[in-house]
């Protein structure tokens, strides 16, 4: 109304007002688009960062579990040696061989898990598995004669203890099955019990290497695992 009552150029003024409004709408829309796009990009980066952190945490936990399995398996094998050295009997040997079979299966499963991502660790685990396989094969080959000597030994001990009065000295049997286990039929067992060259080269060295590689991988996630033997 004011424009119509004045001598101003009404159509020109309306045109400039519309242009100004149109530019303001465009700028507002452009700013809205820029802010929305920036917000989406920031959210995508946050989601990617969250997924990466979750993946890293999962990888760290898996690596830590692999290291635990490896160290735990070695601990069981060392316990088998200690028990054998303490009890020194064919029966104890049979019991510990069964435990070694379980250790072998743990190593086999761990080897399958590491073949793709860490082939060098899988190779070390394969060597350890082969060493335990050799111990088991030696046991299987000589089981029958060892079992028979064990039965004879137990019968002789029984007869010895049936004497009246009871003998004061312990029974010494030249055919004690433990003597058989120390002989030429069981070279791999003797090597295992005395930390021989086969044990050092085909089990201990691969174990130490696999443990080192897993620790290095774990340390990449910022974790410092406890020292394990």
Coordinates of N, CA and C in Angstrom, one line a residue:
X1 N 0.8 -1.2 0.0 CA 0.0 0.0 0.0 C 0.8 1.2 0.0
X2 N 1.9 1.2 0.8 CA 2.8 2.4 0.9 C 3.5 2.6 -0.5
X3 N 3.9 1.4 -1.1 CA 4.6 1.5 -2.4 C 3.6 2.1 -3.4
X4 N 2.3 1.6 -3.3 CA 1.4 2.1 -4.3 C 1.0 3.5 -4.2
X5 N 1.1 4.1 -2.9 CA 0.8 5.5 -2.7 C 2.0 6.4 -3.0
X6 N 3.2 5.8 -3.1 CA 4.4 6.6 -3.4 C 4.7 6.6 -4.9
X7 N 5.7 7.4 -5.2 CA 6.1 7.5 -6.6 C 7.2 6.4 -7.0
X8 N 7.4 5.4 -6.0 CA 8.5 4.4 -6.2 C 8.1 3.5 -7.3
X9 N 9.1 2.8 -7.8 CA 8.9 1.8 -8.9 C 8.4 0.5 -8.2
X10 N 7.1 0.3 -8.2 CA 6.5 -0.8 -7.5 C 6.9 -2.1 -8.1
X11 N 6.8 -2.3 -9.4 CA 7.2 -3.6 -9.9 C 8.6 -3.9 -9.6
X12 N 9.5 -2.9 -9.7 CA 10.9 -3.2 -9.4 C 11.2 -3.5 -8.0
X13 N 10.5 -2.9 -7.1 CA 10.7 -3.2 -5.7 C 10.2 -4.6 -5.4
X14 N 9.0 -4.9 -6.0 CA 8.5 -6.3 -5.8 C 9.5 -7.3 -6.3
X15 N 10.1 -7.0 -7.4 CA 11.1 -8.0 -8.1 C 12.3 -8.2 -7.2
X16 N 12.8 -7.0 -6.7 CA 14.0 -7.2 -5.8 C 13.7 -7.9 -4.5
X17 N 12.5 -7.7 -4.0 CA 12.1 -8.4 -2.8 C 12.0 -9.9 -3.0
X18 N 11.4 -10.3 -4.2 CA 11.2 -11.7 -4.5 C 12.6 -12.3 -4.8
X19 N 13.5 -11.6 -5.4 CA 14.8 -12.1 -5.7 C 15.5 -12.4 -4.3
X20 N 15.4 -11.4 -3.4 CA 16.0 -11.5 -2.1 C 15.5 -12.7 -1.4
X21 N 14.1 -12.9 -1.4 CA 13.5 -14.0 -0.8 C 14.0 -15.3 -1.4
X22 N 14.0 -15.4 -2.7 CA 14.5 -16.6 -3.4 C 15.9 -17.0 -3.1
X23 N 16.8 -15.9 -3.0 CA 18.2 -16.2 -2.7 C 18.3 -16.7 -1.2
X24 N 17.5 -16.1 -0.3 CA 17.5 -16.5 1.1 C 17.1 -18.0 1.2
X25 N 16.0 -18.4 0.4 CA 15.5 -19.8 0.5 C 16.6 -20.7 0.0
X26 N 17.3 -20.3 -1.1 CA 18.3 -21.2 -1.7 C 19.5 -21.3 -0.7
X27 N 19.9 -20.2 -0.1 CA 21.0 -20.3 0.8 C 20.6 -21.1 2.1
X28 N 19.4 -20.9 2.5 CA 18.9 -21.7 3.7 C 18.9 -23.2 3.4
X29 N 18.4 -23.5 2.2 CA 18.4 -24.9 1.8 C 19.7 -25.5 1.6
X30 N 20.6 -24.7 1.0 CA 22.0 -25.1 0.8 C 22.7 -25.4 2.2
X31 N 22.5 -24.4 3.1 CA 23.1 -24.6 4.4 C 22.5 -25.8 5.2
X32 N 21.2 -26.0 5.0 CA 20.6 -27.2 5.6 C 21.2 -28.5 5.0
X33 N 21.4 -28.5 3.7 CA 21.9 -29.7 3.0 C 23.4 -29.9 3.5
X34 N 24.2 -28.8 3.6 CA 25.6 -28.9 4.0 C 25.6 -29.5 5.5
X35 N 24.8 -28.9 6.3 CA 24.8 -29.3 7.7 C 24.3 -30.8 7.9
X36 N 23.3 -31.1 7.1 CA 22.8 -32.5 7.1 C 23.9 -33.5 6.6
X37 N 24.5 -33.1 5.5 CA 25.6 -34.0 4.9 C 26.7 -34.1 5.9
X38 N 27.1 -33.0 6.5 CA 28.2 -33.1 7.5 C 27.8 -34.0 8.7
X39 N 26.6 -33.8 9.2 CA 26.1 -34.6 10.3 C 26.2 -36.1 9.9
X40 N 25.7 -36.4 8.7 CA 25.7 -37.8 8.3 C 27.1 -38.4 8.2
X41 N 28.0 -37.6 7.6 CA 29.4 -38.0 7.5 C 30.0 -38.2 8.9
X42 N 29.7 -37.3 9.8 CA 30.3 -37.5 11.2 C 29.7 -38.8 11.8
X43 N 28.4 -39.0 11.6 CA 27.8 -40.2 12.2 C 28.4 -41.5 11.5
X44 N 28.7 -41.5 10.2 CA 29.3 -42.6 9.5 C 30.7 -42.9 10.1
X45 N 31.4 -41.8 10.3 CA 32.8 -41.9 10.9 C 32.7 -42.5 12.3
X46 N 31.7 -42.0 13.1 CA 31.5 -42.6 14.4 C 31.2 -44.0 14.4
X47 N 30.3 -44.4 13.5 CA 29.9 -45.8 13.3 C 31.0 -46.7 12.9
X48 N 31.8 -46.2 11.9 CA 33.0 -46.9 11.5 C 34.0 -47.1 12.6
X49 N 34.2 -46.0 13.4 CA 35.1 -46.1 14.5 C 34.7 -47.1 15.5
X50 N 33.4 -47.1 15.8 CA 32.8 -48.0 16.7 C 32.9 -49.5 16.3
X51 N 32.7 -49.7 15.0 CA 32.8 -51.1 14.4 C 34.3 -51.5 14.5
X52 N 35.2 -50.6 14.2 CA 36.6 -50.9 14.2 C 37.0 -51.3 15.6
X53 N 36.6 -50.5 16.6 CA 36.9 -50.8 18.0 C 36.4 -52.1 18.4
X54 N 35.1 -52.4 18.0 CA 34.5 -53.7 18.4 C 35.3 -54.9 17.7
X55 N 35.7 -54.7 16.5 CA 36.5 -55.7 15.8 C 37.8 -55.9 16.4
X56 N 38.5 -54.8 16.8 CA 39.8 -54.9 17.5 C 39.7 -55.6 18.8
X57 N 38.6 -55.3 19.6 CA 38.4 -56.0 20.8 C 38.1 -57.5 20.7
X58 N 37.4 -57.8 19.6 CA 37.1 -59.2 19.3 C 38.4 -59.9 18.9
X59 N 39.2 -59.3 18.1 CA 40.5 -59.9 17.6 C 41.4 -60.1 18.8
X60 N 41.4 -59.1 19.7 CA 42.3 -59.2 20.8 C 41.9 -60.3 21.7
X61 N 40.6 -60.5 21.9 CA 40.1 -61.6 22.8 C 40.4 -62.9 22.2
X62 N 40.2 -63.0 20.9 CA 40.6 -64.3 20.2 C 42.0 -64.6 20.3
X63 N 42.9 -63.6 20.1 CA 44.3 -63.8 20.2 C 44.7 -64.2 21.6
X64 N 44.1 -63.6 22.6 CA 44.4 -63.9 24.0 C 44.0 -65.3 24.3
X65 N 42.8 -65.7 23.8 CA 42.4 -67.1 24.0 C 43.3 -68.1 23.3
X66 N 43.8 -67.8 22.1 CA 44.7 -68.7 21.4 C 46.0 -68.8 22.3
X67 N 46.5 -67.7 22.8 CA 47.7 -67.8 23.6 C 47.4 -68.6 24.9
X68 N 46.3 -68.5 25.5 CA 45.9 -69.3 26.7 C 45.9 -70.7 26.4
X69 N 45.3 -71.1 25.2 CA 45.3 -72.5 24.8 C 46.7 -73.1 24.6
X70 N 47.5 -72.3 24.0 CA 48.9 -72.7 23.7 C 49.6 -73.0 25.0
X71 N 49.6 -72.0 25.9 CA 50.4 -72.1 27.2 C 49.8 -73.1 28.0
X72 N 48.4 -73.3 28.0 CA 47.8 -74.3 28.8 C 48.1 -75.7 28.4
X73 N 48.2 -75.9 27.0 CA 48.5 -77.2 26.5 C 50.0 -77.6 26.9
X74 N 50.9 -76.6 26.8 CA 52.2 -76.9 27.2 C 52.3 -77.2 28.6
X75 N 51.5 -76.5 29.5 CA 51.5 -76.8 30.9 C 51.1 -78.2 31.2
X76 N 50.1 -78.7 30.4 CA 49.6 -80.1 30.7 C 50.7 -81.1 30.3
X77 N 51.4 -80.8 29.2 CA 52.5 -81.7 28.8 C 53.6 -81.7 29.8
X78 N 54.0 -80.6 30.3 CA 55.0 -80.5 31.4 C 54.6 -81.2 32.6
X79 N 53.3 -81.1 33.0 CA 52.7 -81.9 34.1 C 52.8 -83.4 33.9
X80 N 52.6 -83.8 32.7 CA 52.7 -85.2 32.4 C 54.1 -85.7 32.6
X81 N 55.1 -85.0 32.2 CA 56.5 -85.4 32.4 C 56.7 -85.5 33.9
X82 N 56.3 -84.4 34.7 CA 56.6 -84.4 36.1 C 55.9 -85.6 36.8
X83 N 54.7 -86.0 36.4 CA 54.0 -87.1 37.0 C 54.7 -88.4 36.7
X84 N 55.1 -88.5 35.4 CA 55.9 -89.7 35.0 C 57.2 -89.9 35.8
X85 N 57.9 -88.8 36.0 CA 59.2 -88.9 36.7 C 58.9 -89.2 38.2
X86 N 57.8 -88.8 38.7 CA 57.5 -89.0 40.1 C 57.0 -90.5 40.4
X87 N 56.1 -91.0 39.5 CA 55.5 -92.3 39.8 C 56.2 -93.4 39.1
X88 N 56.8 -93.2 38.0 CA 57.6 -94.2 37.3 C 56.9 -95.6 37.2
X89 N 55.8 -95.6 36.5 CA 55.1 -96.9 36.3 C 54.5 -96.9 34.9
X90 N 54.3 -98.1 34.4 CA 53.7 -98.3 33.1 C 52.2 -97.8 33.2
X91 N 51.6 -98.0 34.3 CA 50.2 -97.5 34.4 C 50.1 -96.0 34.3
X92 N 51.0 -95.4 35.0 CA 51.1 -93.9 35.0 C 51.3 -93.4 33.5
X93 N 52.2 -94.1 32.9 CA 52.5 -93.8 31.5 C 51.3 -93.9 30.6
X94 N 50.5 -94.9 30.8 CA 49.3 -95.1 30.0 C 48.3 -93.9 30.3
X95 N 48.2 -93.6 31.5 CA 47.3 -92.5 31.9 C 47.7 -91.1 31.3
X96 N 49.0 -90.9 31.3 CA 49.5 -89.6 30.8 C 49.5 -89.6 29.3
X97 N 49.6 -90.7 28.6 CA 49.5 -90.7 27.2 C 48.1 -90.3 26.8
X98 N 47.1 -90.7 27.5 CA 45.7 -90.3 27.2 C 45.6 -88.8 27.4
X99 N 46.3 -88.2 28.3 CA 46.2 -86.7 28.5 C 47.0 -86.1 27.4
X100 N 48.1 -86.7 26.9 CA 48.8 -86.1 25.8 C 47.9 -86.1 24.5
X101 N 47.1 -87.1 24.3 CA 46.2 -87.1 23.2 C 45.2 -85.9 23.2
X102 N 44.8 -85.5 24.4 CA 43.9 -84.3 24.5 C 44.7 -83.1 24.2
X103 N 45.9 -83.0 24.6 CA 46.8 -81.9 24.3 C 47.0 -81.8 22.8
X104 N 47.2 -82.9 22.1 CA 47.3 -82.9 20.7 C 46.1 -82.4 20.0
X105 N 44.9 -82.8 20.5 CA 43.7 -82.3 19.8 C 43.5 -80.8 20.0
X106 N 43.9 -80.3 21.2 CA 43.9 -78.8 21.4 C 44.8 -78.1 20.4
X107 N 46.0 -78.6 20.2 CA 46.9 -78.0 19.3 C 46.4 -78.1 17.8
X108 N 45.8 -79.2 17.5 CA 45.2 -79.4 16.1 C 44.1 -78.4 15.9
X109 N 43.2 -78.2 16.8 CA 42.2 -77.2 16.7 C 42.7 -75.8 16.6
X110 N 43.7 -75.5 17.4 CA 44.4 -74.2 17.3 C 45.1 -74.0 16.0
X111 N 45.7 -75.0 15.5 CA 46.4 -74.9 14.2 C 45.4 -74.6 13.1
X112 N 44.2 -75.2 13.1 CA 43.2 -74.9 12.1 C 42.7 -73.5 12.2
X113 N 42.6 -73.0 13.4 CA 42.2 -71.6 13.5 C 43.2 -70.6 13.0
X114 N 44.5 -70.9 13.0 CA 45.6 -70.0 12.7 C 46.1 -70.2 11.3
X115 N 45.7 -71.2 10.5 CA 46.3 -71.5 9.2 C 46.1 -70.3 8.2
X116 N 45.0 -69.6 8.2 CA 44.7 -68.6 7.3 C 45.4 -67.3 7.7
X117 N 45.2 -66.9 9.0 CA 45.7 -65.6 9.4 C 47.1 -65.5 9.8
X118 N 47.6 -66.6 10.4 CA 49.0 -66.7 10.9 C 49.6 -68.0 10.5
X119 N 50.0 -68.2 9.3 CA 50.5 -69.5 8.8 C 51.8 -69.9 9.5
X120 N 52.6 -68.9 9.9 CA 53.8 -69.3 10.6 C 53.5 -69.9 12.0
X121 N 52.5 -69.4 12.7 CA 52.1 -70.0 13.9 C 51.5 -71.4 13.7
X122 N 50.7 -71.6 12.7 CA 50.2 -72.9 12.3 C 51.3 -73.9 12.0
X123 N 52.3 -73.4 11.4 CA 53.5 -74.3 11.1 C 54.1 -74.8 12.4
X124 N 54.3 -73.9 13.3 CA 54.9 -74.2 14.6 C 54.0 -75.2 15.4
X125 N 52.7 -75.0 15.3 CA 51.8 -75.9 16.0 C 51.8 -77.3 15.4
X126 N 51.9 -77.3 14.0 CA 52.0 -78.6 13.3 C 53.2 -79.4 13.8
X127 N 54.4 -78.7 14.0 CA 55.6 -79.4 14.5 C 55.4 -80.0 15.9
X128 N 54.7 -79.2 16.7 CA 54.4 -79.7 18.1 C 53.5 -80.9 18.1
X129 N 52.5 -80.8 17.2 CA 51.5 -81.9 17.1 C 52.2 -83.2 16.6
X130 N 53.1 -83.0 15.6 CA 53.9 -84.2 15.1 C 54.7 -84.8 16.2
X131 N 55.3 -84.0 17.1 CA 56.2 -84.5 18.1 C 55.3 -85.4 19.1
X132 N 54.1 -84.9 19.4 CA 53.3 -85.6 20.3 C 52.7 -86.9 19.6
X133 N 52.5 -86.8 18.3 CA 52.1 -88.0 17.5 C 53.1 -89.1 17.6
X134 N 54.4 -88.7 17.5 CA 55.5 -89.6 17.6 C 55.5 -90.3 19.0
X135 N 55.3 -89.6 20.0 CA 55.2 -90.2 21.4 C 54.1 -91.2 21.4
X136 N 52.9 -90.8 20.9 CA 51.8 -91.7 20.9 C 52.0 -93.0 20.0
X137 N 52.7 -92.8 18.9 CA 52.9 -94.0 18.0 C 53.9 -94.9 18.7
X138 N 54.9 -94.4 19.4 CA 55.8 -95.3 20.2 C 55.0 -96.1 21.2
X139 N 54.1 -95.4 21.9 CA 53.3 -96.1 22.9 C 52.5 -97.2 22.3
X140 N 51.8 -96.9 21.2 CA 50.9 -97.8 20.6 C 51.7 -99.1 20.1
X141 N 52.9 -98.8 19.6 CA 53.7 -100.0 19.0 C 54.1 -100.9 20.1
X142 N 54.4 -100.4 21.3 CA 54.9 -101.3 22.4 C 53.9 -101.5 23.5
X143 N 52.6 -101.2 23.3 CA 51.7 -101.3 24.4 C 51.5 -102.7 24.9
X144 N 51.4 -103.7 23.9 CA 51.1 -105.0 24.3 C 52.2 -105.6 25.2
X145 N 53.5 -105.5 24.9 CA 54.5 -106.0 25.7 C 54.6 -105.2 27.0
X146 N 54.4 -104.0 27.0 CA 54.4 -103.2 28.2 C 53.3 -103.6 29.2
X147 N 52.1 -103.8 28.6 CA 50.9 -104.2 29.4 C 51.2 -105.6 30.0
X148 N 51.8 -106.5 29.2 CA 52.1 -107.9 29.7 C 53.1 -107.8 30.9
X149 N 54.1 -107.1 30.7 CA 55.1 -107.0 31.8 C 54.5 -106.3 33.0
X150 N 53.6 -105.4 32.9 CA 52.9 -104.8 34.0 C 52.1 -105.8 34.8
X151 N 51.4 -106.7 34.1 CA 50.7 -107.8 34.8 C 51.6 -108.7 35.5
X152 N 52.7 -109.1 34.9 CA 53.6 -110.0 35.5 C 54.2 -109.3 36.8
X153 N 54.6 -108.1 36.6 CA 55.1 -107.3 37.8 C 54.2 -107.3 38.9
X154 N 52.9 -107.0 38.7 CA 51.9 -106.9 39.7 C 51.7 -108.3 40.4
X155 N 51.8 -109.3 39.6 CA 51.6 -110.7 40.2 C 52.8 -111.0 41.1
X156 N 54.0 -110.7 40.7 CA 55.2 -111.0 41.5 C 55.2 -110.2 42.8
X157 N 54.7 -108.9 42.7 CA 54.6 -108.1 43.9 C 53.6 -108.7 44.9
X158 N 52.5 -109.2 44.3 CA 51.5 -109.8 45.2 C 52.0 -111.0 45.9
X159 N 52.7 -111.8 45.2 CA 53.3 -113.1 45.8 C 54.4 -112.7 46.8
X160 N 55.1 -111.7 46.5 CA 56.1 -111.3 47.4 C 55.5 -110.8 48.8
X161 N 54.4 -110.1 48.6 CA 53.8 -109.6 49.9 C 52.9 -110.6 50.6
X162 N 52.7 -111.8 50.0 CA 52.0 -112.9 50.6 C 52.8 -113.7 51.6
X163 N 54.1 -113.4 51.7 CA 55.0 -114.1 52.6 C 54.6 -113.8 54.1
X164 N 55.0 -114.7 54.9 CA 54.7 -114.6 56.3 C 56.0 -114.9 57.1
X165 N 56.6 -114.0 57.7 CA 56.2 -112.6 57.9 C 56.5 -111.8 56.7
X166 N 55.9 -110.6 56.6 CA 56.1 -109.7 55.5 C 57.6 -109.3 55.4
X167 N 58.1 -109.3 54.2 CA 59.5 -108.9 54.0 C 59.7 -107.5 54.3
X168 N 60.9 -107.2 54.9 CA 61.2 -105.8 55.3 C 61.7 -105.0 54.1
X169 N 62.3 -105.6 53.2 CA 62.9 -104.9 52.0 C 61.9 -104.8 50.9
X170 N 62.0 -103.7 50.1 CA 61.1 -103.6 49.0 C 61.4 -104.6 47.9
X171 N 60.4 -105.0 47.1 CA 60.6 -106.0 46.1 C 61.3 -105.3 44.9
X172 N 62.4 -106.0 44.4 CA 63.1 -105.6 43.3 C 62.9 -106.6 42.1
X173 N 62.2 -106.1 41.1 CA 61.9 -107.0 40.0 C 62.7 -106.5 38.8
X174 N 63.6 -107.4 38.3 CA 64.4 -107.1 37.1 C 63.5 -106.8 35.8
X175 N 62.3 -107.3 35.8 CA 61.4 -107.1 34.7 C 60.4 -106.0 35.0
X176 N 60.7 -105.2 35.9 CA 59.8 -104.0 36.2 C 59.5 -103.3 34.9
X177 N 58.2 -103.1 34.5 CA 57.9 -102.4 33.2 C 58.5 -101.0 33.1
X178 N 58.8 -100.4 34.2 CA 59.4 -99.1 34.1 C 60.8 -99.2 33.5
X179 N 61.5 -100.3 33.8 CA 62.8 -100.6 33.2 C 62.7 -100.7 31.7
X180 N 61.6 -101.3 31.3 CA 61.3 -101.5 29.8 C 61.1 -100.1 29.2
X181 N 60.5 -99.2 29.9 CA 60.2 -97.8 29.4 C 61.5 -97.0 29.3
X182 N 62.5 -97.4 30.0 CA 63.8 -96.8 29.9 C 64.7 -97.4 28.9
X183 N 64.3 -98.4 28.2 CA 65.2 -99.2 27.3 C 65.1 -98.7 25.9
X184 N 65.6 -99.5 25.0 CA 65.7 -99.1 23.6 C 64.3 -99.0 22.9
X185 N 63.3 -99.7 23.4 CA 62.0 -99.6 22.8 C 61.3 -98.3 22.9
X186 N 61.8 -97.4 23.8 CA 61.1 -96.1 24.0 C 62.1 -95.0 24.0
X187 N 62.8 -94.8 22.8 CA 63.8 -93.7 22.8 C 63.1 -92.3 22.8
X188 N 61.9 -92.2 22.2 CA 61.2 -90.9 22.2 C 60.8 -90.5 23.6
X189 N 60.3 -91.5 24.4 CA 59.9 -91.2 25.8 C 61.1 -90.8 26.6
X190 N 62.2 -91.5 26.4 CA 63.4 -91.1 27.1 C 63.9 -89.7 26.8
X191 N 63.8 -89.4 25.5 CA 64.1 -88.0 25.0 C 63.2 -87.0 25.7
X192 N 61.9 -87.3 25.8 CA 61.0 -86.4 26.4 C 61.2 -86.2 27.9
X193 N 61.5 -87.3 28.6 CA 61.7 -87.2 30.0 C 63.0 -86.4 30.4
X194 N 64.0 -86.5 29.5 CA 65.3 -85.9 29.8 C 65.6 -84.6 29.0
X195 N 64.5 -84.0 28.4 CA 64.7 -82.8 27.6 C 65.8 -83.0 26.5
X196 N 65.6 -84.0 25.7 CA 66.6 -84.3 24.7 C 66.5 -83.5 23.5
X197 N 67.4 -83.8 22.5 CA 67.4 -83.0 21.3 C 66.1 -83.0 20.5
X198 N 65.5 -84.1 20.4 CA 64.2 -84.2 19.7 C 63.2 -83.3 20.3
X199 N 63.1 -83.3 21.7 CA 62.2 -82.4 22.4 C 62.5 -81.0 22.1
X200 N 63.8 -80.6 22.3 CA 64.2 -79.2 22.1 C 63.9 -78.7 20.7
X201 N 64.2 -79.5 19.7 CA 64.1 -79.0 18.3 C 62.7 -79.1 17.8
X202 N 61.9 -80.2 18.1 CA 60.6 -80.4 17.5 C 59.4 -80.0 18.4
X203 N 59.7 -79.7 19.6 CA 58.6 -79.2 20.4 C 58.9 -77.9 21.1
X204 N 60.0 -77.8 21.9 CA 60.2 -76.6 22.7 C 60.5 -75.4 21.8
X205 N 61.3 -75.5 20.8 CA 61.6 -74.4 19.9 C 60.3 -73.9 19.2
X206 N 59.5 -74.8 18.5 CA 58.3 -74.3 17.9 C 57.3 -73.7 18.9
X207 N 57.3 -74.2 20.1 CA 56.4 -73.7 21.1 C 56.8 -72.2 21.5
X208 N 58.1 -72.0 21.7 CA 58.6 -70.7 22.0 C 58.3 -69.7 20.9
X209 N 58.5 -70.2 19.6 CA 58.2 -69.3 18.5 C 56.8 -68.9 18.3
X210 N 55.9 -69.9 18.5 CA 54.4 -69.7 18.4 C 54.0 -68.7 19.5
X211 N 54.5 -68.9 20.7 CA 54.1 -68.0 21.8 C 54.6 -66.6 21.5
X212 N 55.8 -66.5 21.0 CA 56.3 -65.1 20.7 C 55.4 -64.4 19.7
X213 N 55.1 -65.1 18.6 CA 54.3 -64.5 17.5 C 52.9 -64.1 18.0
X214 N 52.3 -64.9 18.9 CA 51.0 -64.6 19.4 C 51.1 -63.4 20.4
X215 N 52.1 -63.3 21.1 CA 52.3 -62.2 22.0 C 52.5 -60.9 21.2
X216 N 53.3 -61.0 20.2 CA 53.5 -59.8 19.3 C 52.2 -59.3 18.7
X217 N 51.3 -60.2 18.3 CA 50.0 -59.9 17.8 C 49.2 -59.3 18.9
X218 N 49.2 -59.8 20.0 CA 48.4 -59.3 21.2 C 48.9 -57.9 21.6
X219 N 50.2 -57.7 21.5 CA 50.7 -56.4 21.9 C 50.3 -55.3 21.0
X220 N 49.9 -55.6 19.7 CA 49.4 -54.6 18.8 C 48.1 -54.0 19.2
X221 N 47.4 -54.7 20.1 CA 46.1 -54.2 20.6 C 46.3 -53.4 21.9
X222 N 47.6 -53.2 22.3 CA 47.8 -52.5 23.5 C 47.7 -53.3 24.7
X223 N 47.8 -54.6 24.6 CA 47.7 -55.5 25.8 C 49.1 -56.0 26.1
X224 N 49.4 -56.2 27.4 CA 50.6 -56.8 27.8 C 50.3 -58.0 28.6
X225 N 50.3 -59.2 27.9 CA 50.0 -60.5 28.6 C 51.0 -60.8 29.7
X226 N 50.5 -61.6 30.6 CA 51.4 -62.1 31.7 C 52.4 -63.0 31.1
X227 N 53.6 -63.0 31.7 CA 54.7 -63.9 31.2 C 54.3 -65.4 31.5
X228 N 54.4 -66.2 30.5 CA 54.1 -67.6 30.6 C 55.3 -68.4 30.2
X229 N 55.5 -69.6 30.8 CA 56.7 -70.4 30.6 C 56.4 -71.3 29.4

